[in-house]
Amino acid sequence: MRGLAPLAMSAAEYLQKSADPYFSSVRDLLEDWICHYPTSHRSQLVARLRDKNDDQFDSAFWELYLHEAYRRSGYSIEVEPKLSNTPRRPDFRMTTSNAVFYLEATSVRKPSLKIKAERRLAPLLDALIEATSPAPFHVMLTCHRFGKQSLPSKRAVRKVQSWLSTLDYVSIKQGYEDLGIRHLPRRQFDIDGWNLEFTAFPYDSQSQSDYQLLKMWSDMSTGIKEPLLDLRTAIFRSVRGKANAYPNLEYPLIIAIQINDQWHADDHHVSRALYGRHWFPQPYTSSGRTLLMDGDSLWITNDNKYKNSHISQVITATNLNIGNLHAQPHLWPNPDPSVAKLTHPDLFTDVATNQPGTSASIYFRSLPFP
């Protein structure tokens, strides 16, 4: 996936300003997609794509992506159609020669306090990305505790560089090859309420003149007061909220979920949210209902009964964003055999049949790849 550095800059700002040829191609592609969007709704969508709030940008991109995918597949699309029984409006009404359905786009995001904490960390990450290592090592940063204020980035980088300059490359490289990552040197720093742990990784060669300092980073979420939902629960609450918002529709509803790339979601998170169990790539059968339930789910109750029959399918897109346009959405069917299965763009991977989708590069033709 293409990186969106500097990390303190919003996705919209970086897309507008980046001189990277890849993102120049992305700008051209999005402008082409926008020209296909209905003029009556275009200005509002463009405003969201220019918003410095990444949530607004990502959700607008997801709606634009869906519109283009269905448009290219020959669907007739109405944006924000009026409904007779509620003032709410789903994002789209899709019409083909043999079916009509509504499509509602939504997203799963990190809690607000977690996002704010990571924004306070962003200046340090940018400083680590720009810095070089004084020795043939790069580091993995693990944040065990977020502070209440932004870090003094230059001081933190100097501490890391000073520590790396004391390490013996030959012995650490040999230990890494023999014993693995657990035996790499680590150093923790407490700085202004932050607790940061750095792990040193030896480069394969000492011949480089400048060494990149940062390898990767992760966090343990310590010190965040806001409850952190597990991913299954976050997905379930998202789809349940949309299902409850549109209970009595004239046509079936499809829920399309964009799972923010920071979640690192796998299909088993989705299957547990939708079916209450791990989903196997074969048609759902009654015998499968003897499997152990894993809490409430969208389509199956804890006593093994079907529900939410008005939700025909769910579409999920994990790690699909402007830096990773080749990721393909997955299509999840309602397991109730009485619910009609609708057709969708062949770009989507069908989970029930284990049928892979058409390559995004072929599907969009001009789609650039990192």
Short mmCIF file of C-alpha atoms in Angstrom, two decimals:
data_model
loop_
_atom_site.label_atom_id
_atom_site.label_comp_id
_atom_site.label_asym_id
_atom_site.label_seq_id
_atom_site.Cartn_x
_atom_site.Cartn_y
_atom_site.Cartn_z
CA MET A 1 0.00 0.00 0.00
CA ARG A 2 1.25 3.45 -0.87
CA GLY A 3 2.03 5.57 2.23
CA LEU A 4 0.35 8.90 2.91
CA ALA A 5 3.22 10.84 4.53
CA PRO A 6 3.61 13.20 6.24
CA LEU A 7 1.33 11.59 8.79
CA ALA A 8 0.23 14.90 10.31
CA MET A 9 -1.26 15.95 6.94
CA SER A 10 -4.81 14.93 6.04
CA ALA A 11 -5.43 12.56 3.13
CA ALA A 12 -7.22 15.30 1.18
CA GLU A 13 -4.32 17.74 1.63
CA TYR A 14 -1.74 15.19 0.61
CA LEU A 15 -3.72 14.10 -2.45
CA GLN A 16 -3.99 17.72 -3.59
CA LYS A 17 -0.33 18.62 -2.98
CA SER A 18 1.64 15.44 -3.66
CA ALA A 19 4.00 15.48 -6.63
CA ASP A 20 4.22 11.67 -6.56
CA PRO A 21 3.28 10.38 -10.06
CA TYR A 22 1.07 7.72 -8.47
CA PHE A 23 -1.09 10.26 -6.65
CA SER A 24 -1.15 12.47 -9.74
CA SER A 25 -2.75 9.51 -11.53
CA VAL A 26 -5.17 9.05 -8.61
CA ARG A 27 -6.23 12.71 -8.90
CA ASP A 28 -6.93 12.24 -12.61
CA LEU A 29 -8.86 9.06 -11.93
CA LEU A 30 -11.04 10.62 -9.22
CA GLU A 31 -11.77 13.62 -11.42
CA ASP A 32 -12.96 11.23 -14.11
CA TRP A 33 -15.19 9.40 -11.61
CA ILE A 34 -16.61 12.69 -10.33
CA CYS A 35 -17.66 13.65 -13.87
CA HIS A 36 -19.88 10.56 -13.88
CA TYR A 37 -21.57 11.52 -10.60
CA PRO A 38 -24.97 13.27 -10.91
CA THR A 39 -24.52 17.05 -11.12
CA SER A 40 -27.20 17.68 -8.49
CA HIS A 41 -25.10 15.88 -5.86
CA ARG A 42 -21.60 16.53 -7.20
CA SER A 43 -20.71 19.71 -5.30
CA GLN A 44 -21.47 18.15 -1.92
CA LEU A 45 -19.37 15.09 -2.73
CA VAL A 46 -16.44 17.23 -3.92
CA ALA A 47 -16.60 19.29 -0.72
CA ARG A 48 -16.26 16.12 1.34
CA LEU A 49 -13.34 14.95 -0.81
CA ARG A 50 -11.60 18.23 0.02
CA ASP A 51 -12.37 18.01 3.73
CA LYS A 52 -9.36 17.88 6.07
CA ASN A 53 -11.29 15.44 8.25
CA ASP A 54 -10.09 12.03 7.05
CA ASP A 55 -13.40 10.40 8.01
CA GLN A 56 -15.28 12.71 5.66
CA PHE A 57 -12.75 12.14 2.90
CA ASP A 58 -12.76 8.35 3.26
CA SER A 59 -16.55 8.04 3.32
CA ALA A 60 -16.89 10.29 0.24
CA PHE A 61 -14.25 8.24 -1.58
CA TRP A 62 -16.09 5.02 -0.69
CA GLU A 63 -19.39 6.34 -2.06
CA LEU A 64 -17.67 7.54 -5.23
CA TYR A 65 -15.93 4.18 -5.66
CA LEU A 66 -19.22 2.29 -5.31
CA HIS A 67 -20.98 4.61 -7.74
CA GLU A 68 -18.27 4.09 -10.35
CA ALA A 69 -18.14 0.31 -9.86
CA TYR A 70 -21.88 -0.08 -10.38
CA ARG A 71 -21.98 2.48 -13.21
CA ARG A 72 -19.33 0.58 -15.13
CA SER A 73 -21.33 -2.61 -14.62
CA GLY A 74 -24.37 -1.13 -16.34
CA TYR A 75 -26.54 -0.27 -13.34
CA SER A 76 -28.90 2.69 -13.39
CA ILE A 77 -28.13 4.69 -10.23
CA GLU A 78 -30.22 7.21 -8.31
CA VAL A 79 -28.37 9.09 -5.57
CA GLU A 80 -30.16 9.60 -2.22
CA PRO A 81 -33.60 8.44 -3.40
CA LYS A 82 -36.69 9.54 -1.46
CA LEU A 83 -38.54 6.89 0.55
CA SER A 84 -42.27 6.89 1.22
CA ASN A 85 -42.18 5.78 4.85
CA THR A 86 -39.18 7.64 6.32
CA PRO A 87 -37.34 10.94 5.84
CA ARG A 88 -34.09 8.99 5.77
CA ARG A 89 -32.46 8.49 2.40
CA PRO A 90 -30.12 5.61 1.53
CA ASP A 91 -27.10 6.51 -0.54
CA PHE A 92 -28.21 4.84 -3.78
CA ARG A 93 -31.03 3.02 -5.54
CA MET A 94 -29.63 0.52 -8.03
CA THR A 95 -31.69 -0.71 -10.97
CA THR A 96 -30.92 -3.49 -13.44
CA SER A 97 -33.07 -5.28 -15.96
CA ASN A 98 -34.18 -7.86 -13.39
CA ALA A 99 -33.86 -6.24 -9.94
CA VAL A 100 -34.03 -3.07 -7.89
CA PHE A 101 -32.28 -2.57 -4.54
CA TYR A 102 -30.99 0.13 -2.22
CA LEU A 103 -27.32 0.49 -1.35
CA GLU A 104 -26.22 2.17 1.88
CA ALA A 105 -22.51 2.94 2.39
CA THR A 106 -21.06 3.10 5.88
CA SER A 107 -17.70 2.85 7.63
CA VAL A 108 -16.08 1.32 10.68
CA ARG A 109 -13.72 3.74 12.36
CA LYS A 110 -11.48 3.95 15.38
CA PRO A 111 -12.82 5.63 18.55
CA SER A 112 -12.36 9.40 18.57
CA LEU A 113 -9.96 9.50 21.52
CA LYS A 114 -7.73 6.91 19.86
CA ILE A 115 -7.64 9.00 16.67
CA LYS A 116 -6.76 12.15 18.64
CA ALA A 117 -4.00 10.30 20.49
CA GLU A 118 -2.48 9.07 17.23
CA ARG A 119 -2.58 12.59 15.83
CA ARG A 120 -0.47 13.69 18.82
CA LEU A 121 1.96 10.92 17.92
CA ALA A 122 2.05 11.84 14.21
CA PRO A 123 4.79 14.53 14.50
CA LEU A 124 7.13 11.98 16.08
CA LEU A 125 6.37 9.41 13.37
CA ASP A 126 7.07 12.02 10.70
CA ALA A 127 10.34 12.92 12.42
CA LEU A 128 11.35 9.24 12.59
CA ILE A 129 10.52 8.76 8.91
CA GLU A 130 12.67 11.74 7.93
CA ALA A 131 15.56 10.83 10.26
CA THR A 132 18.42 8.48 9.47
CA SER A 133 20.05 5.93 11.71
CA PRO A 134 23.66 6.47 12.87
CA ALA A 135 24.26 2.71 12.60
CA PRO A 136 22.98 -0.10 10.37
CA PHE A 137 19.74 -0.49 12.28
CA HIS A 138 16.17 0.60 11.87
CA VAL A 139 13.58 0.51 14.63
CA MET A 140 10.06 -0.65 15.34
CA LEU A 141 8.19 1.74 17.63
CA THR A 142 5.61 0.39 20.08
CA CYS A 143 3.62 3.00 22.00
CA HIS A 144 2.61 1.52 25.36
CA ARG A 145 1.12 4.75 26.71
CA PHE A 146 -0.10 7.87 24.95
CA GLY A 147 0.66 11.20 26.59
CA LYS A 148 -1.77 14.11 26.84
CA GLN A 149 0.45 16.46 24.81
CA SER A 150 2.43 16.12 21.58
CA LEU A 151 5.88 14.65 21.98
CA PRO A 152 9.10 16.69 21.74
CA SER A 153 9.99 14.89 18.52
CA LYS A 154 13.56 16.07 18.06
CA ARG A 155 14.52 15.08 21.60
CA ALA A 156 12.94 11.63 21.17
CA VAL A 157 14.74 11.05 17.86
CA ARG A 158 18.08 12.05 19.41
CA LYS A 159 17.54 9.56 22.25
CA VAL A 160 16.88 6.75 19.78
CA GLN A 161 19.85 7.65 17.59
CA SER A 162 22.13 7.83 20.63
CA TRP A 163 20.99 4.39 21.77
CA LEU A 164 21.49 2.82 18.33
CA SER A 165 25.05 4.16 18.13
CA THR A 166 25.97 1.99 21.16
CA LEU A 167 24.80 -1.31 19.62
CA ASP A 168 27.08 -3.96 18.15
CA TYR A 169 25.85 -4.78 14.65
CA VAL A 170 27.65 -8.11 14.15
CA SER A 171 26.47 -9.78 17.35
CA ILE A 172 22.90 -8.48 17.02
CA LYS A 173 22.62 -9.60 13.38
CA GLN A 174 23.89 -13.07 14.28
CA GLY A 175 21.48 -13.29 17.22
CA TYR A 176 18.58 -12.20 15.02
CA GLU A 177 19.39 -14.87 12.43
CA ASP A 178 19.77 -17.58 15.09
CA LEU A 179 17.06 -16.68 17.61
CA GLY A 180 14.57 -14.36 15.89
CA ILE A 181 12.82 -11.12 16.78
CA ARG A 182 12.33 -11.84 20.47
CA HIS A 183 16.06 -11.58 21.05
CA LEU A 184 16.53 -8.18 19.39
CA PRO A 185 17.58 -5.30 21.65
CA ARG A 186 14.80 -3.10 23.03
CA ARG A 187 14.81 0.22 24.83
CA GLN A 188 11.94 2.03 26.56
CA PHE A 189 11.74 5.79 27.01
CA ASP A 190 9.37 7.71 29.28
CA ILE A 191 8.98 11.19 27.82
CA ASP A 192 6.37 13.71 29.03
CA GLY A 193 3.79 11.08 29.89
CA TRP A 194 4.51 8.88 26.88
CA ASN A 195 5.95 5.38 27.16
CA LEU A 196 7.72 4.38 23.97
CA GLU A 197 9.54 1.13 23.26
CA PHE A 198 11.97 0.84 20.36
CA THR A 199 13.18 -2.49 18.92
CA ALA A 200 16.34 -2.41 16.80
CA PHE A 201 16.45 -4.41 13.55
CA PRO A 202 19.82 -4.94 11.81
CA TYR A 203 20.07 -4.12 8.11
CA ASP A 204 21.08 -6.96 5.81
CA SER A 205 24.11 -4.97 4.68
CA GLN A 206 26.31 -2.25 6.18
CA SER A 207 27.17 -0.76 2.77
CA GLN A 208 24.47 1.95 2.73
CA SER A 209 25.53 5.51 3.52
CA ASP A 210 22.16 6.53 4.99
CA TYR A 211 19.92 4.18 6.91
CA GLN A 212 16.17 4.68 7.25
CA LEU A 213 15.38 4.98 10.95
CA LEU A 214 11.74 3.86 11.23
CA LYS A 215 10.67 0.35 10.14
CA MET A 216 7.10 0.16 11.53
CA TRP A 217 5.05 1.18 14.53
CA SER A 218 2.24 -0.25 16.66
CA ASP A 219 0.51 0.62 19.93
CA MET A 220 -0.90 -1.15 22.97
CA SER A 221 -3.67 1.46 23.55
CA THR A 222 -2.75 1.97 27.22
CA GLY A 223 -4.04 5.20 28.69
CA ILE A 224 -7.02 5.60 26.35
CA LYS A 225 -10.09 6.11 28.55
CA GLU A 226 -12.64 5.62 25.78
CA PRO A 227 -13.78 1.97 25.47
CA LEU A 228 -12.14 0.25 22.51
CA LEU A 229 -14.52 -2.11 20.68
CA ASP A 230 -13.24 -5.34 19.30
CA LEU A 231 -13.54 -5.40 15.52
CA ARG A 232 -16.34 -7.97 15.40
CA THR A 233 -18.46 -5.79 17.68
CA ALA A 234 -17.66 -2.63 15.72
CA ILE A 235 -18.72 -4.25 12.43
CA PHE A 236 -21.85 -5.74 13.99
CA ARG A 237 -22.95 -2.42 15.47
CA SER A 238 -22.38 -0.68 12.15
CA VAL A 239 -24.52 -3.09 10.11
CA ARG A 240 -27.16 -3.42 12.82
CA GLY A 241 -27.56 0.34 12.96
CA LYS A 242 -28.17 0.53 9.21
CA ALA A 243 -30.53 -2.47 9.31
CA ASN A 244 -32.58 -0.84 12.08
CA ALA A 245 -32.63 2.51 10.26
CA TYR A 246 -34.37 1.03 7.20
CA PRO A 247 -36.73 -1.71 8.48
CA ASN A 248 -39.56 -1.52 5.94
CA LEU A 249 -38.27 -0.86 2.45
CA GLU A 250 -39.98 -1.47 -0.85
CA TYR A 251 -36.83 -3.14 -2.18
CA PRO A 252 -33.96 -5.08 -0.54
CA LEU A 253 -31.13 -3.18 1.14
CA ILE A 254 -27.42 -3.85 0.61
CA ILE A 255 -25.03 -2.49 3.24
CA ALA A 256 -21.53 -1.62 1.99
CA ILE A 257 -18.97 -1.25 4.79
CA GLN A 258 -15.60 0.41 4.39
CA ILE A 259 -13.35 -0.94 7.13
CA ASN A 260 -10.73 1.67 7.86
CA ASP A 261 -7.23 0.48 6.91
CA GLN A 262 -6.00 1.05 10.48
CA TRP A 263 -8.13 -1.86 11.74
CA HIS A 264 -6.24 -4.60 9.84
CA ALA A 265 -9.44 -6.65 9.52
CA ASP A 266 -9.64 -10.24 8.34
CA ASP A 267 -12.65 -12.07 6.92
CA HIS A 268 -13.23 -13.93 10.17
CA HIS A 269 -14.04 -10.63 11.91
CA VAL A 270 -16.75 -10.01 9.32
CA SER A 271 -18.13 -13.55 9.38
CA ARG A 272 -18.52 -13.45 13.16
CA ALA A 273 -20.39 -10.13 12.93
CA LEU A 274 -22.73 -11.27 10.16
CA TYR A 275 -23.27 -14.95 10.96
CA GLY A 276 -22.12 -15.33 14.55
CA ARG A 277 -19.55 -17.92 13.50
CA HIS A 278 -16.65 -18.40 11.13
CA TRP A 279 -17.86 -18.54 7.54
CA PHE A 280 -16.63 -21.28 5.29
CA PRO A 281 -16.44 -20.68 1.51
CA GLN A 282 -19.38 -22.89 0.58
CA PRO A 283 -23.15 -22.41 0.56
CA TYR A 284 -24.66 -22.13 4.01
CA THR A 285 -26.59 -25.27 5.06
CA SER A 286 -28.85 -26.16 7.96
CA SER A 287 -26.24 -28.55 9.33
CA GLY A 288 -23.87 -25.61 9.66
CA ARG A 289 -26.22 -24.06 12.19
CA THR A 290 -24.99 -26.49 14.84
CA LEU A 291 -21.74 -24.53 15.02
CA LEU A 292 -21.10 -22.56 18.21
CA MET A 293 -22.51 -19.04 18.14
CA ASP A 294 -20.13 -16.18 18.92
CA GLY A 295 -22.50 -13.56 20.30
CA ASP A 296 -25.27 -11.77 18.42
CA SER A 297 -24.96 -11.34 14.68
CA LEU A 298 -26.73 -9.56 11.84
CA TRP A 299 -28.50 -12.54 10.27
CA ILE A 300 -28.68 -15.37 12.83
CA THR A 301 -30.01 -15.20 16.39
CA ASN A 302 -28.46 -16.99 19.34
CA ASP A 303 -31.23 -19.61 19.09
CA ASN A 304 -30.39 -20.28 15.43
CA LYS A 305 -33.18 -18.37 13.71
CA TYR A 306 -32.87 -16.11 10.71
CA LYS A 307 -33.47 -12.38 11.00
CA ASN A 308 -33.06 -9.13 9.04
CA SER A 309 -34.31 -10.69 5.83
CA HIS A 310 -34.55 -7.20 4.28
CA ILE A 311 -30.72 -7.08 4.19
CA SER A 312 -29.98 -9.24 1.17
CA GLN A 313 -26.20 -8.91 1.23
CA VAL A 314 -23.32 -7.05 2.83
CA ILE A 315 -20.29 -5.72 0.97
CA THR A 316 -17.04 -5.16 2.85
CA ALA A 317 -13.91 -3.35 1.72
CA THR A 318 -10.84 -3.71 3.92
CA ASN A 319 -7.84 -1.45 3.37
CA LEU A 320 -9.42 0.07 0.24
CA ASN A 321 -8.28 3.69 -0.02
CA ILE A 322 -6.50 6.04 -2.40
CA GLY A 323 -3.15 4.51 -1.46
CA ASN A 324 -4.40 0.96 -2.01
CA LEU A 325 -6.79 1.01 -4.95
CA HIS A 326 -6.19 -2.61 -5.95
CA ALA A 327 -7.95 -4.05 -2.84
CA GLN A 328 -11.18 -5.79 -3.81
CA PRO A 329 -14.51 -5.65 -1.95
CA HIS A 330 -16.05 -8.90 -0.67
CA LEU A 331 -19.70 -9.87 -1.07
CA TRP A 332 -21.40 -11.63 1.88
CA PRO A 333 -24.85 -13.23 1.28
CA ASN A 334 -27.76 -13.49 3.69
CA PRO A 335 -27.76 -17.21 4.68
CA ASP A 336 -31.56 -17.44 4.68
CA PRO A 337 -32.41 -19.52 1.54
CA SER A 338 -35.69 -17.60 1.15
CA VAL A 339 -33.82 -14.31 0.56
CA ALA A 340 -33.14 -13.62 -3.10
CA LYS A 341 -29.50 -13.20 -4.06
CA LEU A 342 -28.88 -10.09 -6.14
CA THR A 343 -26.18 -9.58 -8.76
CA HIS A 344 -23.35 -7.11 -8.25
CA PRO A 345 -20.26 -5.94 -10.18
CA ASP A 346 -17.95 -8.84 -10.96
CA LEU A 347 -15.20 -6.79 -9.35
CA PHE A 348 -16.44 -8.11 -5.97
CA THR A 349 -15.18 -11.39 -4.54
CA ASP A 350 -18.11 -13.70 -3.74
CA VAL A 351 -17.43 -15.24 -0.33
CA ALA A 352 -20.25 -17.81 -0.54
CA THR A 353 -18.95 -19.40 -3.74
CA ASN A 354 -15.28 -18.57 -3.15
CA GLN A 355 -15.34 -16.94 -6.57
CA PRO A 356 -12.62 -14.26 -6.90
CA GLY A 357 -13.52 -10.94 -8.42
CA THR A 358 -12.21 -9.50 -11.66
CA SER A 359 -8.86 -7.73 -11.27
CA ALA A 360 -9.36 -4.10 -10.32
CA SER A 361 -6.70 -3.02 -12.82
CA ILE A 362 -8.71 -4.59 -15.65
CA TYR A 363 -12.03 -3.48 -14.26
CA PHE A 364 -11.18 0.22 -14.03
CA ARG A 365 -8.66 0.11 -16.90
CA SER A 366 -6.96 3.40 -16.05
CA LEU A 367 -6.63 2.47 -12.37
CA PRO A 368 -3.07 3.24 -11.18
CA PHE A 369 -1.22 0.86 -8.91
CA PRO A 370 1.48 1.52 -6.34
#
